mmCIF file of C-alpha atoms in Angstrom:
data_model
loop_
_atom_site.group_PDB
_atom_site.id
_atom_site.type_symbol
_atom_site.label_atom_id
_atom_site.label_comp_id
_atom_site.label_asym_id
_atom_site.label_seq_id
_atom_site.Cartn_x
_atom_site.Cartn_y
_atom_site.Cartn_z
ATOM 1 C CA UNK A 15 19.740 -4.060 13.678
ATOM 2 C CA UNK A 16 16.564 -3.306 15.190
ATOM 3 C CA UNK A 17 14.205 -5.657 16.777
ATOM 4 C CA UNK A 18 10.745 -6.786 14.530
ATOM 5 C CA UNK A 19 8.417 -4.464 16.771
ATOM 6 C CA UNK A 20 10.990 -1.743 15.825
ATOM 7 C CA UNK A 21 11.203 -2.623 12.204
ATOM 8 C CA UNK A 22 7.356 -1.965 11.742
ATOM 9 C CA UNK A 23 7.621 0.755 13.423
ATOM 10 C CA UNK A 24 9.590 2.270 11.500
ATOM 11 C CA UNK A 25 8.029 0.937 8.262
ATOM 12 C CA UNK A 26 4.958 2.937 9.026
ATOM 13 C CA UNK A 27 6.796 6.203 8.530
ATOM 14 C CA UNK A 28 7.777 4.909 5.113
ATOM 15 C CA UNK A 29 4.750 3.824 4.262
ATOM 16 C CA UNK A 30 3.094 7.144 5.054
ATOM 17 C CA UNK A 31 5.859 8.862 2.894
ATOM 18 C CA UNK A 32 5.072 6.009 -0.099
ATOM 19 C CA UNK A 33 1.727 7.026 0.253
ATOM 20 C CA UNK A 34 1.277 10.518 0.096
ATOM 21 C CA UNK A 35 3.742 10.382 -2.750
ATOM 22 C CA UNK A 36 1.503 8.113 -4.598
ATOM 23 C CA UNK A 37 -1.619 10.522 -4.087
ATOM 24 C CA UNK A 38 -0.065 13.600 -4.776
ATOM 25 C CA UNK A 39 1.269 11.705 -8.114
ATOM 26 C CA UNK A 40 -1.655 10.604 -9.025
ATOM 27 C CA UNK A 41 -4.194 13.624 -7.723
ATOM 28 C CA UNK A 42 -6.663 11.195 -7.034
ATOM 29 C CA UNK A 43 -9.294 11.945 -4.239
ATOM 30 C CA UNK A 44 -9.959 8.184 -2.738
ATOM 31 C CA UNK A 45 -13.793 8.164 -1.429
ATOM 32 C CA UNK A 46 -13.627 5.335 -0.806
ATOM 33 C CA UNK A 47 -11.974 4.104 2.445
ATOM 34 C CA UNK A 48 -11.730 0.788 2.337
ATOM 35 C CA UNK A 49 -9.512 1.129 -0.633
ATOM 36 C CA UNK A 50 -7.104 3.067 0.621
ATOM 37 C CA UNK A 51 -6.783 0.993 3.357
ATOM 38 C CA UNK A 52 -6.219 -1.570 1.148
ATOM 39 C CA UNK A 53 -3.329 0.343 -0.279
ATOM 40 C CA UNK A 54 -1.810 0.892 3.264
ATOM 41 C CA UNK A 55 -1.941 -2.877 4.025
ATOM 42 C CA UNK A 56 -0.397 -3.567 0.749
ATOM 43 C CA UNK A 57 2.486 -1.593 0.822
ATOM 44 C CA UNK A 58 2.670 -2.792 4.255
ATOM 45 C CA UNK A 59 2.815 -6.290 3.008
ATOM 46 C CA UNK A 60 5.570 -4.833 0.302
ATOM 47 C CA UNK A 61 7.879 -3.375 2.781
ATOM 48 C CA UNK A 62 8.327 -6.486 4.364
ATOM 49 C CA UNK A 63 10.399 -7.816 1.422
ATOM 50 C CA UNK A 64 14.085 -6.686 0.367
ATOM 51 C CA UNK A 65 12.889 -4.694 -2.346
ATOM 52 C CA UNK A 66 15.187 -2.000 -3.934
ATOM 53 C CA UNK A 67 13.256 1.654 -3.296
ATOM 54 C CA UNK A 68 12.726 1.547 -7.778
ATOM 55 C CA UNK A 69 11.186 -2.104 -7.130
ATOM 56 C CA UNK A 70 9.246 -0.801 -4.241
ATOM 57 C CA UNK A 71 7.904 2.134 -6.281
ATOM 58 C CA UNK A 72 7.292 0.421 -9.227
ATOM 59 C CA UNK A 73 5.144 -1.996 -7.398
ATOM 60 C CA UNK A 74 3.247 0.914 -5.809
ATOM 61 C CA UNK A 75 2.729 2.852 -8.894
ATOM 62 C CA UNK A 76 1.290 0.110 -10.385
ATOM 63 C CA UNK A 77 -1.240 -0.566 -7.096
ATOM 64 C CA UNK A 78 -1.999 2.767 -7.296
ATOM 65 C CA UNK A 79 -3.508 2.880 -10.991
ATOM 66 C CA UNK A 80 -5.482 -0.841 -10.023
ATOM 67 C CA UNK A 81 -6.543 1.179 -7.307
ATOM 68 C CA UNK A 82 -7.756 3.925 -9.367
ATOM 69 C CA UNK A 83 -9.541 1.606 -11.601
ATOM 70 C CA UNK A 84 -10.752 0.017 -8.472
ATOM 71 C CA UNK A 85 -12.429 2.974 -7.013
ATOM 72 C CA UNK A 86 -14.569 3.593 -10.647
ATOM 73 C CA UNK A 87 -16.124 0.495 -9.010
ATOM 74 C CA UNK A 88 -18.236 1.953 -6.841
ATOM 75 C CA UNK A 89 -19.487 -0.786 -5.002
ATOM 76 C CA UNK A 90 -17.262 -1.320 -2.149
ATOM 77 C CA UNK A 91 -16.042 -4.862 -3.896
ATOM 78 C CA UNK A 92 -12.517 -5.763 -4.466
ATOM 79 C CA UNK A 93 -11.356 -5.751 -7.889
ATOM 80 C CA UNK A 94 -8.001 -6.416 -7.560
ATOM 81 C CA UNK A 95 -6.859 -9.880 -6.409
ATOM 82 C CA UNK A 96 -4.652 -8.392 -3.938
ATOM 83 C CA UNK A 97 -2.259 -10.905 -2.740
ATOM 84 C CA UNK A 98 -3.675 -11.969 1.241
ATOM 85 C CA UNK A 99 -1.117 -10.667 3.904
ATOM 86 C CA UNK A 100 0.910 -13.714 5.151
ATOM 87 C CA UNK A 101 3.448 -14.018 7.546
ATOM 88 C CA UNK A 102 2.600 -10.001 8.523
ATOM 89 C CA UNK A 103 2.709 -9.251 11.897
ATOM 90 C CA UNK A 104 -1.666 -8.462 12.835
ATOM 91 C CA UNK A 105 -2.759 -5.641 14.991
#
C-alpha cells in the first residue's frame, strides 16, 4: 500500500478527473473562483473516505448542483454549509 504523502498524491489525479467530469456534465462556466476551489477541497475531503466510485459520484453530483446554485449568489459568500475539512492533511 502506499504511504499517506503517496495516497494524496495520487488522489489529486482523481480529483482532477472527478472534476472535469462534473463540469463538462454540467456545462457550467464557474466565475467564480473561490467556488470552485471549494469544490476541489471538497472532493478532496470526499476521497479521503472508503466511498464506492457511485457513492463518490453521487456525492459530487449533488455538490456540483449546490454549487451551481451557489454561484447565482454572486457575492462571494458561502451558501452551502460545506462540511469543514478535518483530519485532512493542510498544504
Amino acid at each position: 500500500n502506499p504511504t499517506i504523502g503517496y495516497a494524496q498524491f495520487d488522489h489529486s489525479q482523481q480529483i482532477a478527473e472527478i472534476t472535469n467530469e462534473i463540469l463538462r456534465f454540467q456545462n457550467v462556466k464557474y466565475t467564480n473562483l473561490l467556488s470552485f476551489k471549494r469544490l476541489e477541497d471538497y472532493i478532496r475531503y470526499s476521497a479521503s473516505f472508503d466511498e464506492t466510485e457511485e457513492e463518490l459520484r453521487k456525492r459530487n453530483m449533488a455538490l456540483s448542483l449546490q454549487l451551481e446554485a451557489d454561484s447565482d449568489v454572486g457575492d462571494g459568500q458561502s451558501q452551502d454549509g460545506f462540511m469543514p475539512r478535518k483530519g485532512v492533511g493542510s498544504q
